[in-house]
JSON list of C-alpha atoms in Angstrom, two decimals:
[
{"chain": "X", "resi": 1, "resn": "UNK", "atom": "CA", "xyz": [3.84, -16.67, 22.74]},
{"chain": "X", "resi": 2, "resn": "UNK", "atom": "CA", "xyz": [1.68, -18.69, 19.91]},
{"chain": "X", "resi": 3, "resn": "UNK", "atom": "CA", "xyz": [-1.16, -17.10, 17.51]},
{"chain": "X", "resi": 4, "resn": "UNK", "atom": "CA", "xyz": [-4.30, -18.88, 16.24]},
{"chain": "X", "resi": 5, "resn": "UNK", "atom": "CA", "xyz": [-4.29, -17.12, 12.58]},
{"chain": "X", "resi": 6, "resn": "UNK", "atom": "CA", "xyz": [-7.68, -17.10, 11.53]},
{"chain": "X", "resi": 7, "resn": "UNK", "atom": "CA", "xyz": [-8.49, -15.05, 8.50]},
{"chain": "X", "resi": 8, "resn": "UNK", "atom": "CA", "xyz": [-11.67, -13.20, 9.15]},
{"chain": "X", "resi": 9, "resn": "UNK", "atom": "CA", "xyz": [-11.33, -10.93, 5.93]},
{"chain": "X", "resi": 10, "resn": "UNK", "atom": "CA", "xyz": [-9.48, -10.68, 2.77]},
{"chain": "X", "resi": 11, "resn": "UNK", "atom": "CA", "xyz": [-9.04, -8.13, 1.18]},
{"chain": "X", "resi": 12, "resn": "UNK", "atom": "CA", "xyz": [-7.23, -6.55, -2.14]},
{"chain": "X", "resi": 13, "resn": "UNK", "atom": "CA", "xyz": [-7.25, -3.34, -3.15]},
{"chain": "X", "resi": 14, "resn": "UNK", "atom": "CA", "xyz": [-6.06, -2.33, -7.18]},
{"chain": "X", "resi": 15, "resn": "UNK", "atom": "CA", "xyz": [-4.99, 0.94, -7.68]},
{"chain": "X", "resi": 16, "resn": "UNK", "atom": "CA", "xyz": [-4.18, 1.80, -11.25]},
{"chain": "X", "resi": 17, "resn": "UNK", "atom": "CA", "xyz": [-1.14, 4.58, -12.03]},
{"chain": "X", "resi": 18, "resn": "UNK", "atom": "CA", "xyz": [-0.18, 6.33, -15.15]},
{"chain": "X", "resi": 19, "resn": "UNK", "atom": "CA", "xyz": [3.28, 3.63, -15.76]},
{"chain": "X", "resi": 20, "resn": "UNK", "atom": "CA", "xyz": [4.89, 0.95, -14.25]},
{"chain": "X", "resi": 21, "resn": "UNK", "atom": "CA", "xyz": [7.18, 2.94, -13.00]},
{"chain": "X", "resi": 22, "resn": "UNK", "atom": "CA", "xyz": [4.64, 4.98, -11.09]},
{"chain": "X", "resi": 23, "resn": "UNK", "atom": "CA", "xyz": [3.19, 2.29, -9.52]},
{"chain": "X", "resi": 24, "resn": "UNK", "atom": "CA", "xyz": [6.44, 0.74, -8.51]},
{"chain": "X", "resi": 25, "resn": "UNK", "atom": "CA", "xyz": [7.11, 4.27, -6.87]},
{"chain": "X", "resi": 26, "resn": "UNK", "atom": "CA", "xyz": [3.93, 3.90, -5.04]},
{"chain": "X", "resi": 27, "resn": "UNK", "atom": "CA", "xyz": [4.83, 0.00, -4.05]},
{"chain": "X", "resi": 28, "resn": "UNK", "atom": "CA", "xyz": [8.88, 1.11, -2.64]},
{"chain": "X", "resi": 29, "resn": "UNK", "atom": "CA", "xyz": [7.34, 3.91, -0.62]},
{"chain": "X", "resi": 30, "resn": "UNK", "atom": "CA", "xyz": [4.72, 2.34, 1.37]},
{"chain": "X", "resi": 31, "resn": "UNK", "atom": "CA", "xyz": [6.14, -0.98, 1.97]},
{"chain": "X", "resi": 32, "resn": "UNK", "atom": "CA", "xyz": [8.80, 1.23, 4.27]},
{"chain": "X", "resi": 33, "resn": "UNK", "atom": "CA", "xyz": [6.50, 1.11, 7.23]},
{"chain": "X", "resi": 34, "resn": "UNK", "atom": "CA", "xyz": [5.34, -1.78, 8.13]},
{"chain": "X", "resi": 35, "resn": "UNK", "atom": "CA", "xyz": [2.11, -2.45, 9.49]},
{"chain": "X", "resi": 36, "resn": "UNK", "atom": "CA", "xyz": [1.53, -1.54, 13.11]},
{"chain": "X", "resi": 37, "resn": "UNK", "atom": "CA", "xyz": [-0.41, -4.69, 14.33]},
{"chain": "X", "resi": 38, "resn": "UNK", "atom": "CA", "xyz": [1.96, -7.81, 12.31]},
{"chain": "X", "resi": 39, "resn": "UNK", "atom": "CA", "xyz": [0.12, -9.97, 14.47]},
{"chain": "X", "resi": 40, "resn": "UNK", "atom": "CA", "xyz": [-3.28, -8.50, 13.20]},
{"chain": "X", "resi": 41, "resn": "UNK", "atom": "CA", "xyz": [-2.93, -7.61, 10.10]},
{"chain": "X", "resi": 42, "resn": "UNK", "atom": "CA", "xyz": [-0.70, -9.30, 6.72]},
{"chain": "X", "resi": 43, "resn": "UNK", "atom": "CA", "xyz": [-0.18, -7.26, 4.27]},
{"chain": "X", "resi": 44, "resn": "UNK", "atom": "CA", "xyz": [1.71, -7.83, 0.26]},
{"chain": "X", "resi": 45, "resn": "UNK", "atom": "CA", "xyz": [2.04, -4.73, -2.27]},
{"chain": "X", "resi": 46, "resn": "UNK", "atom": "CA", "xyz": [2.97, -6.35, -5.44]},
{"chain": "X", "resi": 47, "resn": "UNK", "atom": "CA", "xyz": [2.53, -4.38, -8.94]},
{"chain": "X", "resi": 48, "resn": "UNK", "atom": "CA", "xyz": [1.12, -5.71, -11.90]},
{"chain": "X", "resi": 49, "resn": "UNK", "atom": "CA", "xyz": [1.88, -3.71, -15.13]},
{"chain": "X", "resi": 50, "resn": "UNK", "atom": "CA", "xyz": [0.99, -0.37, -13.71]},
{"chain": "X", "resi": 51, "resn": "UNK", "atom": "CA", "xyz": [-1.05, -1.36, -11.39]},
{"chain": "X", "resi": 52, "resn": "UNK", "atom": "CA", "xyz": [-0.05, -1.12, -7.52]},
{"chain": "X", "resi": 53, "resn": "UNK", "atom": "CA", "xyz": [-2.03, -4.18, -5.60]},
{"chain": "X", "resi": 54, "resn": "UNK", "atom": "CA", "xyz": [-2.30, -4.88, -2.09]},
{"chain": "X", "resi": 55, "resn": "UNK", "atom": "CA", "xyz": [-3.72, -7.50, -0.32]},
{"chain": "X", "resi": 56, "resn": "UNK", "atom": "CA", "xyz": [-4.73, -7.47, 3.22]},
{"chain": "X", "resi": 57, "resn": "UNK", "atom": "CA", "xyz": [-5.56, -10.14, 5.34]},
{"chain": "X", "resi": 58, "resn": "UNK", "atom": "CA", "xyz": [-6.54, -9.11, 9.08]},
{"chain": "X", "resi": 59, "resn": "UNK", "atom": "CA", "xyz": [-8.18, -10.84, 12.25]},
{"chain": "X", "resi": 60, "resn": "UNK", "atom": "CA", "xyz": [-11.62, -8.67, 12.03]},
{"chain": "X", "resi": 61, "resn": "UNK", "atom": "CA", "xyz": [-13.54, -6.73, 9.52]},
{"chain": "X", "resi": 62, "resn": "UNK", "atom": "CA", "xyz": [-12.71, -3.69, 11.42]},
{"chain": "X", "resi": 63, "resn": "UNK", "atom": "CA", "xyz": [-9.11, -3.73, 11.59]},
{"chain": "X", "resi": 64, "resn": "UNK", "atom": "CA", "xyz": [-9.52, -4.35, 7.35]},
{"chain": "X", "resi": 65, "resn": "UNK", "atom": "CA", "xyz": [-11.19, -0.78, 7.21]},
{"chain": "X", "resi": 66, "resn": "UNK", "atom": "CA", "xyz": [-8.72, 1.06, 9.44]},
{"chain": "X", "resi": 67, "resn": "UNK", "atom": "CA", "xyz": [-5.48, -0.89, 7.37]},
{"chain": "X", "resi": 68, "resn": "UNK", "atom": "CA", "xyz": [-7.43, -0.03, 4.08]},
{"chain": "X", "resi": 69, "resn": "UNK", "atom": "CA", "xyz": [-8.15, 3.50, 4.98]},
{"chain": "X", "resi": 70, "resn": "UNK", "atom": "CA", "xyz": [-4.38, 4.08, 6.33]},
{"chain": "X", "resi": 71, "resn": "UNK", "atom": "CA", "xyz": [-3.18, 2.18, 2.88]},
{"chain": "X", "resi": 72, "resn": "UNK", "atom": "CA", "xyz": [-5.28, 4.64, 0.29]},
{"chain": "X", "resi": 73, "resn": "UNK", "atom": "CA", "xyz": [-4.19, 7.58, 2.14]},
{"chain": "X", "resi": 74, "resn": "UNK", "atom": "CA", "xyz": [-0.51, 6.52, 2.17]},
{"chain": "X", "resi": 75, "resn": "UNK", "atom": "CA", "xyz": [-1.24, 6.06, -1.80]},
{"chain": "X", "resi": 76, "resn": "UNK", "atom": "CA", "xyz": [-2.60, 9.40, -1.96]},
{"chain": "X", "resi": 77, "resn": "UNK", "atom": "CA", "xyz": [-0.37, 10.98, -0.74]},
{"chain": "X", "resi": 78, "resn": "UNK", "atom": "CA", "xyz": [2.05, 9.35, -3.15]},
{"chain": "X", "resi": 79, "resn": "UNK", "atom": "CA", "xyz": [0.04, 10.64, -5.94]},
{"chain": "X", "resi": 80, "resn": "UNK", "atom": "CA", "xyz": [-0.13, 14.07, -4.78]},
{"chain": "X", "resi": 81, "resn": "UNK", "atom": "CA", "xyz": [3.88, 13.99, -4.76]},
{"chain": "X", "resi": 82, "resn": "UNK", "atom": "CA", "xyz": [4.33, 12.70, -7.80]},
{"chain": "X", "resi": 83, "resn": "UNK", "atom": "CA", "xyz": [1.61, 15.30, -9.54]},
{"chain": "X", "resi": 84, "resn": "UNK", "atom": "CA", "xyz": [3.73, 17.87, -8.00]},
{"chain": "X", "resi": 85, "resn": "UNK", "atom": "CA", "xyz": [7.14, 16.35, -8.51]},
{"chain": "X", "resi": 86, "resn": "UNK", "atom": "CA", "xyz": [7.15, 12.81, -10.63]},
{"chain": "X", "resi": 87, "resn": "UNK", "atom": "CA", "xyz": [7.81, 14.99, -14.24]},
{"chain": "X", "resi": 88, "resn": "UNK", "atom": "CA", "xyz": [10.53, 17.16, -12.38]},
{"chain": "X", "resi": 89, "resn": "UNK", "atom": "CA", "xyz": [12.15, 14.08, -11.40]},
{"chain": "X", "resi": 90, "resn": "UNK", "atom": "CA", "xyz": [12.53, 12.25, -14.62]},
{"chain": "X", "resi": 91, "resn": "UNK", "atom": "CA", "xyz": [13.61, 15.45, -16.13]},
{"chain": "X", "resi": 92, "resn": "UNK", "atom": "CA", "xyz": [15.84, 17.52, -13.78]},
{"chain": "X", "resi": 93, "resn": "UNK", "atom": "CA", "xyz": [17.59, 20.18, -15.78]},
{"chain": "X", "resi": 94, "resn": "UNK", "atom": "CA", "xyz": [20.51, 20.35, -17.54]},
{"chain": "X", "resi": 95, "resn": "UNK", "atom": "CA", "xyz": [23.16, 22.25, -16.32]}
]
């Protein structure tokens, strides 16, 4: 099956983190899940210093909104997890 890839909407989200390590944790956590519509959404996630950068190309503006919303929900979950457990994970209790 052939798809004609016509990019109708392209968006980039930049989310700053407290550290590069936290941005990398977010990237590694989020990129594990593939896009649900890979024929309609292209996603590239990178990290520059402490900033998580997600570039999305979608076939429709509506799909761009849905993809960005889902991505930000994942970022929110990662941030809340890092806030709760980040320091403990980096400094495990000594025996």
